[in-house]
XYZ file of C-alpha atoms in Angstrom:
712
model
C -13.830 21.216 -0.528
C -16.291 18.937 -0.427
C -15.576 14.451 0.590
C -18.434 11.412 1.109
C -19.443 10.228 4.117
C -20.986 8.646 6.250
C -22.474 8.104 9.778
C -21.533 4.868 11.100
C -24.812 4.874 13.674
C -27.203 5.659 11.231
C -25.880 5.135 8.188
C -26.737 8.232 6.265
C -24.617 8.826 3.815
C -24.139 12.893 2.831
C -20.877 14.963 0.551
C -20.344 17.806 2.814
C -17.859 20.328 2.732
C -15.332 19.999 5.032
C -11.741 21.582 5.601
C -9.107 21.197 2.941
C -6.398 18.340 4.306
C -3.591 18.981 5.862
C -0.357 18.652 3.926
C 1.656 16.880 6.593
C 5.953 16.373 6.156
C 6.515 13.349 3.589
C 2.667 13.868 2.580
C 2.107 15.475 -0.718
C -1.826 17.148 -1.476
C -3.795 15.195 -4.758
C -6.882 16.658 -6.321
C -8.994 13.502 -8.090
C -10.489 13.130 -11.355
C -11.601 9.755 -10.525
C -12.576 7.344 -7.932
C -13.593 3.810 -8.012
C -15.856 1.740 -5.531
C -15.036 -1.243 -4.607
C -18.104 -3.388 -4.208
C -16.701 -5.385 -1.840
C -14.453 -3.624 0.960
C -17.635 -0.554 0.864
C -21.106 -2.178 0.046
C -19.847 -4.631 3.066
C -19.091 -1.091 4.646
C -22.003 0.637 3.719
C -24.155 -2.087 4.157
C -23.492 -2.881 8.185
C -24.005 0.524 8.546
C -27.461 1.226 8.121
C -28.656 -2.261 9.684
C -29.992 -1.257 13.057
C -27.797 -1.728 16.099
C -28.636 -5.191 16.979
C -27.522 -5.801 13.349
C -24.138 -4.428 13.708
C -23.476 -5.668 16.393
C -25.108 -9.356 15.632
C -22.449 -8.270 12.497
C -18.910 -6.948 14.623
C -18.839 -9.364 18.248
C -15.304 -8.389 19.182
C -16.377 -5.636 19.521
C -19.231 -4.907 21.377
C -17.190 -7.385 24.256
C -14.871 -3.740 23.501
C -17.785 -2.069 24.806
C -18.795 -4.424 27.592
C -15.236 -4.264 29.152
C -15.097 -0.898 29.732
C -18.346 -0.719 30.987
C -17.258 -2.285 33.891
C -14.554 -0.850 33.968
C -14.795 3.049 33.435
C -19.173 3.291 33.824
C -21.757 3.690 31.935
C -20.615 8.136 30.840
C -17.059 7.625 29.742
C -18.397 3.543 27.622
C -21.798 5.577 26.321
C -19.205 9.018 24.851
C -17.489 6.602 23.719
C -20.407 4.312 22.032
C -21.357 7.056 20.328
C -18.577 8.612 18.973
C -17.948 5.915 16.920
C -21.619 5.891 16.161
C -22.212 9.868 15.594
C -18.248 10.233 13.884
C -18.010 11.130 10.088
C -16.657 8.439 8.166
C -14.475 8.735 4.919
C -15.423 6.076 2.492
C -13.092 4.980 -0.041
C -9.476 4.064 -0.611
C -7.819 3.972 -4.559
C -8.096 7.479 -6.626
C -5.677 8.808 -8.652
C -6.141 12.930 -9.857
C -2.624 15.282 -9.934
C -0.759 16.820 -7.479
C -1.266 20.757 -6.653
C 0.754 20.493 -3.266
C 3.745 18.534 -1.609
C 4.639 18.722 2.288
C 8.400 18.515 3.511
C 10.581 16.540 2.470
C 9.303 14.664 -0.676
C 11.729 15.203 -3.423
C 9.763 13.290 -5.576
C 6.773 14.651 -6.057
C 5.939 17.906 -8.047
C 3.024 19.862 -8.674
C 0.988 19.250 -11.432
C 2.116 14.621 -11.721
C -0.346 12.748 -12.331
C -0.054 10.565 -9.241
C -2.810 7.110 -8.381
C -3.286 6.811 -5.113
C -4.266 4.116 -2.192
C -5.044 3.677 1.704
C -8.057 3.373 3.283
C -8.168 7.273 5.120
C -6.263 8.709 2.381
C -7.214 7.817 -0.883
C -10.971 8.377 -0.219
C -14.063 10.005 -2.146
C -13.524 12.967 -1.652
C -12.426 16.538 -4.102
C -8.737 17.371 -2.755
C -7.151 14.129 -0.493
C -3.547 14.036 1.184
C -1.527 10.863 0.863
C 2.204 9.068 2.102
C 4.726 9.640 -0.045
C 4.734 5.431 0.177
C 1.345 5.040 -0.685
C 1.376 7.200 -3.538
C 2.730 6.373 -6.683
C 4.035 9.083 -10.055
C 2.024 8.542 -13.806
C 2.662 9.079 -17.351
C 2.010 11.731 -18.612
C -0.600 10.007 -20.756
C -2.184 7.934 -18.618
C -5.960 6.700 -17.688
C -6.623 8.162 -14.529
C -10.034 6.591 -14.922
C -8.273 2.982 -15.168
C -4.852 4.061 -12.734
C -7.748 4.208 -10.165
C -8.003 0.826 -9.642
C -4.555 0.991 -7.751
C -5.609 0.050 -4.667
C -7.699 -3.370 -5.774
C -4.722 -3.684 -8.663
C -1.421 -4.211 -6.415
C -3.867 -6.322 -4.000
C -4.578 -8.512 -6.881
C -1.198 -8.071 -7.716
C 0.472 -9.277 -4.037
C -2.399 -11.923 -4.230
C -0.111 -13.564 -7.088
C 2.680 -12.905 -6.153
C 2.196 -15.113 -3.109
C 1.470 -17.485 -4.663
C 4.457 -17.864 -6.906
C 3.921 -18.927 -10.052
C 6.929 -18.984 -13.558
C 5.483 -19.467 -16.591
C 2.928 -22.332 -18.152
C 2.444 -23.482 -14.924
C -1.900 -23.053 -13.710
C -3.626 -21.205 -11.543
C -7.139 -21.344 -10.641
C -8.945 -18.314 -9.616
C -12.201 -18.751 -7.090
C -14.514 -15.746 -7.184
C -14.743 -13.688 -10.295
C -14.921 -9.795 -8.414
C -13.453 -6.668 -9.001
C -10.168 -8.865 -6.770
C -10.061 -11.427 -8.586
C -11.244 -10.743 -12.093
C -8.156 -8.805 -11.935
C -5.845 -11.045 -10.977
C -6.462 -13.036 -13.646
C -5.069 -10.158 -15.390
C -2.692 -10.317 -14.000
C -1.415 -14.021 -14.356
C -2.913 -14.001 -18.184
C 0.091 -11.530 -18.463
C 2.128 -13.412 -16.990
C 2.130 -17.162 -18.961
C -0.167 -18.578 -15.736
C -2.787 -20.804 -17.419
C -5.769 -19.245 -15.657
C -9.119 -21.006 -14.522
C -11.686 -19.188 -13.277
C -15.003 -19.599 -11.245
C -17.312 -17.936 -9.614
C -20.437 -18.846 -8.609
C -21.984 -15.981 -10.354
C -22.682 -16.815 -14.616
C -22.605 -13.905 -14.783
C -19.361 -12.885 -14.023
C -17.546 -15.872 -15.953
C -19.119 -14.923 -19.306
C -17.351 -11.581 -18.745
C -14.086 -13.198 -17.646
C -14.917 -15.478 -20.971
C -15.770 -12.503 -23.231
C -13.033 -10.233 -22.436
C -10.077 -13.528 -22.608
C -9.053 -13.198 -19.067
C -9.797 -16.732 -17.998
C -8.653 -20.011 -19.852
C -11.507 -21.721 -18.815
C -14.443 -19.720 -17.350
C -17.033 -22.208 -15.161
C -19.849 -22.067 -12.473
C -18.799 -23.235 -8.761
C -22.152 -25.434 -9.361
C -21.160 -27.233 -12.737
C -21.200 -30.077 -13.609
C -17.758 -32.127 -13.195
C -16.494 -28.354 -12.748
C -13.358 -30.443 -10.522
C -13.174 -33.110 -13.298
C -13.056 -30.487 -15.897
C -10.653 -28.103 -14.654
C -8.654 -31.862 -13.938
C -8.327 -32.474 -17.252
C -8.018 -28.659 -18.533
C -4.640 -29.250 -15.859
C -3.118 -32.337 -17.999
C -4.198 -34.751 -14.263
C -2.299 -32.393 -12.313
C -4.395 -30.854 -10.280
C -3.745 -26.685 -10.387
C -0.802 -25.040 -9.067
C -2.190 -22.211 -6.876
C -5.791 -21.574 -6.167
C -6.612 -17.776 -5.292
C -9.493 -17.776 -3.316
C -10.682 -14.132 -4.192
C -14.112 -14.874 -2.804
C -15.591 -12.870 -0.107
C -17.849 -15.397 2.557
C -18.558 -17.436 5.732
C -18.481 -20.872 3.528
C -16.177 -22.924 3.651
C -16.422 -24.737 0.706
C -14.261 -21.925 -1.310
C -11.705 -22.985 1.531
C -12.350 -26.901 0.966
C -13.170 -26.592 -3.060
C -8.499 -25.235 -3.415
C -7.715 -28.138 -1.644
C -9.545 -30.942 -4.412
C -8.789 -28.682 -7.561
C -5.026 -27.967 -6.313
C -2.058 -30.485 -6.573
C 0.340 -32.346 -4.538
C 2.263 -29.728 -3.197
C 0.329 -26.916 -4.522
C -0.192 -23.466 -2.624
C -3.345 -22.378 -0.992
C -3.102 -17.650 -1.379
C -6.148 -16.670 0.483
C -6.390 -12.762 -0.995
C -10.068 -12.276 -0.181
C -12.057 -12.497 3.039
C -12.664 -16.609 3.793
C -12.837 -18.755 6.878
C -9.712 -20.838 6.485
C -11.090 -23.767 8.692
C -10.103 -26.866 5.806
C -10.892 -29.968 5.923
C -7.853 -31.796 6.580
C -9.302 -34.842 4.579
C -8.990 -36.128 2.655
C -7.550 -33.673 0.345
C -5.306 -30.637 2.598
C -3.396 -33.632 4.655
C -2.205 -35.869 1.587
C -1.651 -33.055 -0.319
C 0.500 -31.312 2.056
C -0.294 -28.295 0.412
C -0.367 -24.804 1.509
C -1.748 -21.929 2.669
C -0.964 -18.685 2.311
C -2.460 -14.961 3.373
C -1.853 -11.953 1.387
C -1.465 -9.296 3.408
C -3.118 -5.959 1.055
C -1.066 -4.252 -0.967
C 1.657 -5.951 -0.455
C 5.386 -5.353 1.619
C 4.651 -2.479 3.730
C 0.841 -3.214 4.628
C 0.757 -1.777 8.413
C 3.666 -1.009 9.158
C 4.118 2.876 10.137
C 7.894 3.707 9.588
C 7.373 2.205 5.954
C 3.793 4.230 5.004
C 3.462 7.002 7.866
C 7.045 7.961 7.707
C 7.652 7.267 4.422
C 10.665 5.194 4.805
C 11.717 2.293 1.919
C 12.956 -0.437 2.738
C 16.028 -1.236 0.439
C 15.026 -3.530 -2.810
C 17.364 -5.820 -2.961
C 16.066 -7.408 -0.197
C 12.479 -6.305 -0.742
C 11.634 -6.632 -4.196
C 7.705 -5.673 -3.830
C 6.830 -4.341 -1.478
C 2.861 -2.380 -1.284
C 3.872 0.897 -3.295
C 6.483 -1.423 -6.372
C 3.641 -3.578 -6.917
C 0.828 -0.254 -7.155
C 4.250 1.112 -10.161
C 3.621 -2.838 -11.921
C 0.323 -2.655 -11.556
C 0.351 0.970 -13.696
C 3.087 0.021 -15.591
C 0.678 -3.375 -16.841
C -1.403 -0.522 -17.314
C 0.962 1.774 -18.608
C 2.461 -0.746 -21.909
C -1.298 -2.157 -22.972
C -0.829 -5.827 -21.062
C -3.526 -5.888 -19.558
C -6.564 -3.495 -20.895
C -9.117 -3.035 -17.906
C -11.305 -0.113 -19.354
C -14.554 -2.427 -19.692
C -14.678 -3.396 -15.629
C -16.463 0.052 -15.082
C -19.756 -1.020 -15.893
C -21.010 2.386 -14.427
C -18.958 6.521 -14.622
C -21.180 8.965 -12.399
C -20.679 12.757 -11.207
C -19.541 13.173 -7.847
C -22.089 15.084 -6.107
C -24.078 11.561 -7.843
C -22.301 9.664 -5.204
C -24.486 7.830 -3.330
C -26.652 6.880 -6.001
C -23.935 5.041 -6.728
C -23.702 3.086 -3.814
C -27.478 3.034 -3.425
C -26.368 0.317 -7.054
C -23.686 -1.687 -4.387
C -25.839 -2.181 -2.162
C -29.652 -3.168 -3.808
C -27.333 -5.047 -7.140
C -30.734 -3.580 -8.880
C -29.295 -4.360 -12.071
C -25.380 -6.308 -12.806
C -22.341 -4.144 -12.367
C -19.140 -4.668 -12.182
C -16.566 -1.807 -11.640
C -18.119 1.913 -10.562
C -15.849 4.517 -11.043
C -16.254 8.262 -9.009
C -15.485 11.393 -10.911
C -14.822 14.676 -10.298
C -15.290 17.943 -11.473
C -11.361 19.829 -11.746
C -12.126 23.012 -13.138
C -13.763 23.679 -9.157
C -11.839 26.291 -7.739
C -10.394 24.801 -4.079
C -10.505 26.758 -1.043
C -8.385 26.496 2.295
C -10.876 28.841 4.209
C -11.968 27.815 7.057
C -15.324 26.639 7.667
C -18.258 27.558 9.793
C -20.188 25.582 12.191
C -21.839 27.945 14.514
C -23.607 31.084 13.696
C -21.662 32.900 17.237
C -19.341 35.045 16.662
C -19.096 36.955 20.044
C -16.039 36.434 22.024
C -15.957 36.023 26.415
C -13.015 35.897 29.067
C -11.163 32.284 27.536
C -12.419 31.656 24.206
C -10.637 27.965 23.229
C -9.968 26.581 20.315
C -8.643 22.273 19.187
C -5.653 21.499 17.591
C -6.289 17.973 17.885
C -9.325 16.158 18.396
C -9.386 12.385 18.412
C -10.743 9.620 20.908
C -9.309 11.165 24.205
C -10.412 14.309 23.360
C -13.844 13.296 22.092
C -14.272 11.223 25.343
C -13.092 13.144 28.462
C -11.924 17.266 27.131
C -14.657 18.303 24.786
C -17.886 17.245 26.580
C -16.233 18.662 29.804
C -15.293 22.219 29.320
C -17.366 24.356 31.613
C -20.625 25.985 29.443
C -20.923 29.059 30.300
C -21.930 32.464 28.798
C -17.654 33.659 28.928
C -16.319 30.812 28.414
C -16.502 30.599 23.708
C -15.570 28.030 21.239
C -13.814 28.909 18.535
C -12.636 26.563 15.629
C -11.427 22.925 15.243
C -8.281 22.061 13.540
C -7.191 18.265 13.122
C -5.307 16.157 10.068
C -8.758 15.418 8.250
C -11.634 17.575 7.519
C -14.112 15.336 8.756
C -13.369 15.435 12.312
C -12.736 18.745 12.559
C -16.361 19.393 11.047
C -17.514 16.627 12.523
C -16.504 17.955 16.403
C -16.892 21.652 15.326
C -20.135 21.356 15.170
C -21.075 18.793 17.785
C -19.153 20.600 20.241
C -20.802 24.581 18.629
C -17.380 25.882 17.686
C -17.540 28.974 15.443
C -15.536 27.032 12.662
C -13.615 24.213 11.595
C -9.894 24.603 10.027
C -7.093 24.198 7.789
C -4.671 26.648 8.367
C -3.036 27.006 11.705
C -3.436 31.012 11.597
C -6.989 30.498 11.947
C -6.894 29.122 15.945
C -4.059 31.076 16.748
C -5.361 33.933 16.277
C -6.189 37.385 17.805
C -10.149 35.461 18.147
C -8.365 32.420 20.539
C -6.442 32.870 23.335
C -6.722 29.439 24.907
C -6.050 26.756 22.854
C -5.772 22.862 24.113
C -3.346 20.033 21.986
C -4.454 16.907 22.158
C -2.256 15.704 19.221
C -0.426 12.380 18.475
C 2.687 12.662 20.768
C 6.065 14.475 18.722
C 3.374 17.432 17.889
C 2.930 18.320 21.220
C 5.867 19.990 21.867
C 6.074 22.866 18.442
C 2.011 22.953 19.516
C 3.156 24.291 22.903
C 5.445 26.150 21.842
C 3.734 27.866 18.805
C 0.652 28.960 21.108
C 3.298 30.240 23.100
C 4.079 32.840 20.466
C 1.035 33.270 19.343
C 0.865 34.563 22.943
C -1.777 31.935 24.007
C -3.012 29.710 26.552
C -2.465 25.926 26.674
C -3.766 22.736 27.913
C -1.166 19.314 26.368
C -2.908 16.329 26.614
C -0.052 14.950 28.278
C 3.269 14.401 27.560
C 3.966 17.762 27.882
C 6.427 17.349 24.952
C 9.007 14.213 22.880
C 12.723 16.331 23.538
C 14.545 17.919 25.618
C 15.520 20.530 23.654
C 11.779 21.740 22.940
C 11.243 21.858 27.263
C 14.021 24.521 27.272
C 12.591 26.160 23.556
C 8.828 25.711 26.474
C 10.123 27.322 29.047
C 11.866 29.996 27.658
C 8.718 31.233 25.066
C 6.384 30.470 29.030
C 8.814 32.343 30.166
C 8.193 35.206 27.500
C 4.188 35.338 27.227
C 3.815 34.594 31.123
C 0.915 32.613 30.258
C -1.098 29.766 31.346
C 0.489 25.782 30.492
C -1.307 23.214 31.963
C -0.583 19.225 30.580
C -3.467 16.924 30.516
C -2.188 15.064 34.227
C -5.965 14.152 35.165
C -5.383 12.020 37.758
C -4.536 13.987 40.743
C -7.731 15.495 40.522
C -9.487 12.340 41.190
C -12.389 13.261 44.081
C -10.806 9.725 45.701
C -7.591 11.528 45.027
C -8.184 15.130 46.552
C -9.500 12.500 50.057
C -6.425 10.743 49.775
C -3.941 13.841 50.231
C -6.112 15.324 52.783
C -5.711 12.490 55.280
C -2.034 11.800 54.907
C -1.193 15.492 54.708
C 2.416 17.165 53.930
C 4.561 15.163 56.096
C 7.242 13.147 54.498
C 5.506 9.456 52.900
C 6.471 6.618 51.352
C 4.533 5.354 48.313
C 3.676 2.646 45.754
C 2.006 3.031 42.032
C 1.264 -0.322 40.578
C -0.260 0.641 37.027
C -0.815 -3.643 35.360
C -0.423 -1.587 32.296
C -1.258 -4.376 29.828
C 1.079 -4.994 26.458
C 1.073 -3.182 23.531
C 2.566 -3.618 20.006
C 5.961 -2.720 19.201
C 4.202 -1.444 16.264
C 2.360 0.378 17.784
C 2.466 4.157 17.201
C 2.528 5.162 20.855
C 5.630 3.166 21.362
C 7.368 4.438 18.127
C 9.624 6.973 20.180
C 9.613 9.866 17.511
C 6.154 10.008 16.772
C 4.959 8.373 20.663
C 7.889 8.303 22.371
C 7.369 5.053 24.102
C 5.128 4.279 27.240
C 8.343 6.314 29.466
C 7.325 9.889 28.215
C 3.720 9.408 26.305
C 1.914 7.114 29.854
C 5.139 7.335 33.135
C 5.052 11.081 33.218
C 1.447 10.159 34.539
C 2.534 8.303 37.557
C 5.315 10.984 38.336
C 3.210 14.064 38.508
C 0.539 11.820 40.888
C 3.326 11.237 43.263
C 4.687 14.522 43.090
C 0.971 15.783 44.012
C 0.692 13.628 46.992
C 3.659 13.746 48.628
C 3.454 18.259 47.918
C 7.287 18.242 47.004
C 8.952 18.143 43.700
C 11.393 15.055 42.391
C 15.191 15.470 42.935
C 16.453 11.625 42.072
C 15.953 8.858 40.349
C 16.806 5.440 39.226
C 14.220 3.022 36.368
C 15.823 -0.391 35.529
C 13.457 -2.237 32.850
C 12.959 -5.844 32.030
C 14.929 -7.196 29.068
C 12.718 -7.544 26.461
C 13.163 -8.067 22.856
C 11.793 -5.439 21.312
C 13.424 -3.068 24.614
C 10.141 -1.087 24.867
C 10.932 -0.459 28.424
C 7.809 -1.068 29.085
C 8.404 -3.369 32.240
C 10.607 -1.356 34.765
C 10.051 -0.006 38.714
C 10.732 3.560 39.031
C 12.450 4.920 42.657
C 11.944 8.696 42.968
C 13.099 11.078 46.031
C 11.903 14.662 46.521
C 13.144 17.364 48.268
C 10.751 17.069 51.818
C 12.810 13.295 52.009
C 9.203 11.446 50.305
C 10.275 8.631 47.761
C 7.803 6.977 45.502
C 7.921 3.808 43.488
C 6.172 3.435 40.240
C 5.870 -0.060 38.717
C 5.294 0.322 35.525
C 4.126 -3.385 34.688
C 3.057 -4.719 30.061
C 3.348 -8.370 30.672
C 0.782 -8.797 33.261
C -3.402 -10.301 32.831
C -5.543 -8.288 31.379
C -8.458 -9.493 34.405
C -5.338 -7.774 37.520
C -6.674 -4.373 38.607
C -4.866 -1.275 36.363
C -4.289 1.164 38.511
C -3.235 0.488 42.572
C -1.537 2.712 44.876
C -0.251 2.571 48.589
C 0.613 5.551 50.547
C 2.447 6.005 54.401
C 3.115 8.751 56.717
C 2.496 9.770 59.960
C 0.418 6.641 61.335
C -1.518 6.212 58.638
C -1.576 4.010 55.458
C -4.340 4.641 52.225
C -4.502 1.983 49.063
C -6.324 3.319 46.343
C -7.351 1.240 43.708
C -8.945 1.875 39.794
C -9.826 5.355 41.499
C -12.848 3.588 42.645
C -12.091 2.410 45.418
C -10.331 4.191 49.175
C -9.316 2.392 52.120
C -8.318 4.835 55.418
C -6.365 2.447 57.492
C -5.406 4.104 60.905
C -7.046 4.109 64.796
C -9.450 2.342 64.741
C -11.937 0.872 61.416
C -10.497 1.168 58.323
C -12.772 3.572 56.470
C -13.537 2.239 53.039
C -14.929 5.196 50.448
C -16.628 3.708 47.235
C -17.901 5.334 43.601
C -19.672 3.740 41.093
C -17.810 4.446 38.324
C -13.960 5.016 38.239
C -13.422 8.585 38.234
C -10.214 9.376 36.571
C -10.796 13.093 36.936
C -11.065 14.567 33.600
C -14.368 16.851 33.902
C -13.056 18.004 37.256
C -9.031 18.374 35.874
C -10.808 20.559 32.515
C -12.921 22.479 34.938
C -10.063 23.710 37.621
C -7.631 24.679 34.187
C -10.463 26.961 32.098
C -12.264 27.894 36.129
C -8.664 28.503 36.359
C -8.045 31.256 33.695
C -10.821 32.703 34.210
C -10.047 33.917 38.084
C -6.569 34.888 37.614
C -5.164 34.113 34.282
C -3.694 31.300 36.118
C -3.377 27.062 35.766
C -4.012 24.483 38.230
C -0.741 22.979 37.781
C 2.443 25.386 38.593
C 4.467 25.085 34.844
C 7.172 24.935 38.142
C 5.861 21.205 38.901
C 5.379 20.336 34.764
C 8.682 20.856 34.048
C 10.516 18.960 36.874
C 7.735 15.895 35.730
C 8.702 15.878 32.018
C 12.018 15.986 33.544
C 12.260 13.333 35.277
C 10.467 11.444 32.475
C 13.647 12.557 30.191
C 16.173 10.773 34.152
C 14.161 8.155 33.742
C 15.593 7.307 30.232
C 18.568 7.648 31.298
C 19.190 6.040 33.669
C 17.561 2.749 31.834
C 21.122 3.547 29.508
C 23.009 3.824 32.554
C 22.014 0.342 34.022
C 19.311 1.860 37.598
C 22.012 4.568 38.188
C 20.157 7.224 40.036
C 20.146 10.430 38.676
C 19.949 14.113 39.621
C 16.838 16.212 38.060
């Protein structure tokens, strides 16, 4: 299937063939009939992409700071890879569309094949022939619905949320500042609700369009003579009950103008992208105005549980969610209480999408809404897409399932270039990522179906997906008789671990987890120095806080930071002392969100060694992130951020300092592939991997039992 993409680095826009999207749990596959171009949001994205690197940097100072921070901590190589991944990636465009359901995922009950639907969401409701959308970002339409109008779904829901935040009653008044698509739609919704609407815009054409279609009761340009007095007269001398700012500008004029025209104790709702640094006097303070933000489509937006898991908020407690806002907007269209047909001033066939965006950027002629129309008679294929002419196979034939930021920065670039190593296929959730990774790293194809990367041409699978799918993909790979490398953790459930142990015993294939730190050059030197005597070890991690709504903190998807990250450090201590963990106790600092991400862990090992892991999310980022101390038979050592190693023994301490941090990713991938080439074995024993994974589970158990020591 075909999708519109753009590279952030070059600004190149192209419609390209990408793999058919995967239908995940709680998702529907939709064949698009129409999608809408948002001149504001998408237009600014396209304009930014077409700027020089300096221009991009000026527009994104926060991202420039992140690059500088990465450079300081990880060095130029990792920083370069991270930046180029962003610049070279195929970025999908679009976030509002309508079409028909052609496939439903597991657990979906409210949709069926053939339903007409409207969809929303950046990364989901793209400009593409086929899209995969979570159920809470998709609404069912009446059979007779006009799909071109319905494709305004996202924009309508955003405007609807702005109106709801204004909380107006029948007969009250509202000024809408900015009569672009969002402001125009907000005015239509307000008018249908019995609110007196006054529209303001810097463009005479935008005001004229609103007046000509009876969208506003009064339309004025911002620079009209006596504009404030006219608004005061229209509101019987009181001022507007509410002001909705739907403009997009860096100027403070909209927020200060809103203060001037709102009545005392009125509301000002920010719907567009404007600064809010208003002047305190003479209006905002004296009128005791209320400033409110409208968060996109409404409650549920940016909530992983709502959007990705499809768990709805109970209607009696959250009357208007983002999905219910979409449904309300579509109901206005179906019942013809609002008419938006005239908003589509331009319609382009999908294969002419680039010309449509050229119009948005150049503004060579007036436009309001721009619609892309799709050829729905075209057959859609799930076949894999060839990205290389190579067909030969070697001794190690690698396919990737998942290929996100970590894989692109640390795994894929480090696969050895050898005649006996073949890069076969790539499978990811998004077709754009699959295609770009397959092309950049010279794989033979990118795919939609798991069977394509688990067939006889692949004998080694790299799993680099979100944590919740690690266990299932490792199991499927073993059952398909493949060697498997999985980015940590191995799995999130003890039942998955049991199944993996059994499957590995049957397949007798190598299983490797991405515990890279043990492969760091400084770790190699440290282990050689401390030897095999029983030792005491301290590993302190200044991990920093991660918001509770981040996917890694979600118990079902990310497993939390103990299963998702602390396993790294358990493995490291296991490797250093050379024996398996036998007992563990752990206690976590109480926190309001019960994240268990600030904790101390004490581990006992078979050879008598002991190790303490201090994993802290409550510290300062200015401090070194990872620090290790080891004490053994008269020798002590410290390792700081995998850049500096100090050995203390007889005489003067010996110091080794690297120019750049090296956590061993390259050495790890090389060791894994070379192990398969030599004898089909992984460089970490399966016994160690199982023990580390079990210990991670037992850490959670010990915390639940009040820090009690637990046998592993």
